[in-house]
Amino acid sequence: SQTIHQWPATLVQPVGSPLSLECTVEGTSNPNLYWYRQAAGRGLQLLFYSVGIGQISSEVPQNLSASRPQDRQFILSSKKLLLSDSGFYLCAWRPLLAGDHFGPGTRLLVL
Amino acid sequence: RKEVEQDPGPFNVPEGATVAFNCTYSNSASQSFFWYRQDCRKEPKLLMSVYSSGNEDGRFTAQLNRASQYISLLIRDSKLSDSATYLCVVNGGYGGSQGNLIFGKGTKLSVKP
């Protein structure tokens, strides 16, 4: 069965510091991978998606970037965090003709 | 008009009650529809897909009305464990595995003993 891992589970970072969140998927090859953010009182917002190694599509202009260095690894980064980057970050993969399956998420608080 | 709209609730119901959630979507080209459940401070989990003819999974029934661009979820015989936020999800209508999923903000359900 497929499993999706994210770490860290929670993170408190000062404004202006860098960020790196990692997501890995087990049990499937060449998955479509997604990064979402859920801010307080708002719905899930798609940030990036990737259909393969080195292929990244950005959905919204922002302070973040994504990379896919390996088939089952998806990384979300920032060089300098803003207060507005606080939120619940969720990595997901999508089986064919089905809804997204989410990892446990990383709760980020920028102070 | 918002892309996916849901009543935020909360819906407070007694155990055993039947409760219905509604959702409207704006993109008539959308092809895929889902209901997710999200527990407090946890990731959303896929509850069920919604098919054109309607579908049932135990106590849960999902309906789709394409003409009205409307989706519903019915929960019968509510359990305490059904307490959660229910998210309505629609794809962006672009087709293929790259089609974006649009999430509603969710409807909060609280089942009381």
XYZ file of C-alpha atoms in Angstrom:
224
model
C 0.000 0.000 0.000
C 1.031 3.579 -0.509
C 2.313 5.703 2.356
C 3.168 9.373 2.359
C 5.564 10.867 4.916
C 6.119 14.481 5.862
C 8.487 16.081 8.294
C 8.759 17.855 10.517
C 5.289 17.618 12.051
C 5.492 21.093 13.552
C 7.867 23.977 13.041
C 8.259 27.428 14.576
C 10.477 29.746 12.570
C 11.368 33.429 12.783
C 10.488 35.824 9.981
C 13.268 35.931 7.398
C 14.580 32.452 8.108
C 14.773 29.730 5.413
C 12.417 26.784 5.152
C 12.667 23.250 3.881
C 9.793 20.780 4.184
C 10.181 17.269 2.877
C 7.662 14.790 1.548
C 8.311 11.216 0.475
C 5.976 8.614 -0.938
C 6.314 4.841 -0.647
C 4.587 2.091 -2.551
C 4.123 3.797 -5.890
C 6.343 4.936 -8.712
C 6.199 8.134 -10.756
C 3.377 9.619 -8.675
C 1.843 13.031 -9.314
C 2.694 15.024 -6.192
C 1.113 18.163 -4.767
C 1.838 20.767 -2.112
C -1.152 22.467 -0.484
C -1.445 25.055 2.257
C -4.362 25.404 4.634
C -4.369 28.733 6.431
C -6.622 29.435 9.403
C -10.216 29.942 8.286
C -9.433 29.217 4.659
C -9.760 26.255 2.350
C -6.881 24.222 1.021
C -4.904 26.100 -1.577
C -2.822 24.268 -4.161
C 0.717 25.680 -4.230
C 2.699 23.383 -6.550
C 2.355 20.133 -8.391
C 4.828 17.828 -10.075
C 4.332 15.068 -12.613
C 7.933 13.872 -12.551
C 11.529 14.475 -11.509
C 12.525 18.081 -12.059
C 9.033 19.070 -13.259
C 7.328 21.695 -11.125
C 4.223 23.758 -11.824
C 3.333 26.696 -9.628
C -0.284 27.601 -9.059
C 0.028 30.887 -7.221
C 2.767 33.520 -7.085
C 4.352 33.440 -3.679
C 7.367 33.385 -1.478
C 7.826 29.619 -1.808
C 9.446 27.226 -4.251
C 9.327 23.480 -4.802
C 11.689 20.850 -6.121
C 11.483 17.199 -7.045
C 14.993 15.758 -6.898
C 13.863 12.116 -6.884
C 10.819 10.237 -8.132
C 9.229 9.910 -4.701
C 10.552 13.037 -3.019
C 8.973 16.475 -3.093
C 10.455 19.460 -1.246
C 8.933 22.818 -0.378
C 11.346 25.668 0.320
C 11.639 29.315 1.074
C 14.698 31.552 1.306
C 13.019 34.040 3.650
C 9.813 33.288 5.490
C 7.024 35.841 5.898
C 4.403 35.971 8.628
C 1.812 35.110 5.986
C 3.579 31.795 5.300
C 2.159 30.369 8.529
C -0.221 27.504 7.943
C -0.721 23.784 7.636
C 1.312 22.393 4.724
C 0.100 19.194 3.168
C 1.777 16.993 0.616
C -0.436 14.727 -1.465
C -0.264 12.191 -4.237
C -3.046 11.372 -6.636
C -3.992 7.893 -7.802
C -5.363 7.683 -11.307
C -8.982 8.849 -11.530
C -9.217 9.455 -7.769
C -8.913 12.178 -5.178
C -5.690 13.266 -3.543
C -4.248 11.283 -0.639
C -2.605 13.500 1.936
C 0.372 13.104 4.206
C 0.118 13.994 7.903
C 1.119 17.600 7.216
C 3.523 20.119 8.739
C 2.150 22.874 10.918
C 4.304 25.975 10.405
C 4.200 29.037 12.628
C 6.233 32.044 11.547
C 6.878 34.555 14.322
C -19.343 33.352 -7.152
C -16.895 31.270 -5.137
C -15.585 28.160 -6.890
C -16.804 25.733 -4.230
C -19.220 26.938 -1.609
C -20.348 25.200 1.562
C -22.326 26.183 4.636
C -19.615 26.442 7.328
C -21.963 25.263 10.078
C -21.486 24.141 12.752
C -24.177 21.511 12.555
C -24.907 20.285 16.066
C -26.943 17.080 15.995
C -27.795 14.307 18.470
C -26.550 10.769 18.004
C -28.755 8.836 15.621
C -29.850 11.894 13.666
C -29.722 12.221 9.903
C -27.787 15.211 8.642
C -27.290 16.568 5.137
C -24.548 18.832 3.781
C -24.801 20.757 0.560
C -22.189 22.175 -1.739
C -22.356 24.249 -4.920
C -19.626 24.659 -7.511
C -19.127 27.259 -10.197
C -17.271 25.446 -13.002
C -19.736 23.589 -15.210
C -16.812 21.725 -16.830
C -15.882 19.965 -13.579
C -15.806 16.196 -13.955
C -14.700 14.783 -10.609
C -16.337 15.268 -7.248
C -15.363 14.118 -3.771
C -16.213 14.427 -0.123
C -13.352 14.523 2.369
C -13.398 14.365 6.133
C -10.949 16.374 8.230
C -10.523 15.874 11.946
C -9.189 18.718 14.076
C -5.526 19.415 13.325
C -5.276 16.399 11.020
C -4.940 15.933 7.294
C -8.072 15.589 5.131
C -9.014 12.026 4.299
C -11.015 10.927 1.295
C -14.477 9.876 2.419
C -16.038 9.057 -0.924
C -16.139 9.967 -4.572
C -19.426 11.292 -5.954
C -20.779 9.661 -9.089
C -23.380 11.001 -11.487
C -25.947 8.395 -10.504
C -25.379 8.954 -6.793
C -23.635 6.463 -4.555
C -23.862 5.022 -1.100
C -21.260 3.717 1.331
C -22.833 2.371 4.495
C -24.458 5.274 6.313
C -23.159 7.823 3.795
C -24.944 8.791 0.582
C -23.592 11.237 -1.976
C -25.616 12.882 -4.736
C -24.638 15.007 -7.725
C -26.887 17.357 -9.659
C -24.937 18.600 -12.672
C -27.719 20.860 -13.936
C -27.772 22.790 -10.668
C -24.026 22.313 -10.020
C -24.835 20.939 -6.610
C -23.436 18.099 -4.507
C -24.817 16.669 -1.290
C -23.720 14.301 1.452
C -26.239 12.560 3.683
C -25.187 10.876 6.909
C -27.709 8.552 8.513
C -27.697 7.349 12.119
C -24.968 9.808 13.151
C -22.254 8.545 15.489
C -20.105 10.537 17.886
C -17.144 9.554 15.711
C -18.698 11.348 12.727
C -17.816 14.683 14.365
C -15.408 16.368 11.968
C -15.277 18.934 9.187
C -16.546 17.717 5.825
C -14.905 19.168 2.726
C -16.545 19.298 -0.672
C -13.985 18.930 -3.474
C -14.372 19.485 -7.193
C -11.821 19.239 -9.958
C -11.104 22.278 -12.064
C -12.403 20.682 -15.217
C -9.054 20.672 -16.943
C -9.039 16.920 -17.277
C -6.310 14.355 -16.747
C -4.317 13.725 -13.635
C -3.090 17.307 -13.600
C -6.538 18.767 -13.122
C -6.577 20.964 -10.058
C -8.800 20.051 -7.153
C -10.750 22.916 -5.650
C -11.552 22.499 -1.960
C -14.454 24.066 -0.134
C -13.790 25.525 3.294
C -15.750 22.721 4.893
C -18.832 22.189 7.027
C -18.268 21.409 10.670
C -20.350 18.626 12.210
C -20.638 18.018 15.925
C -22.562 14.924 17.035
C -23.664 15.068 20.661
C -24.597 12.152 22.942
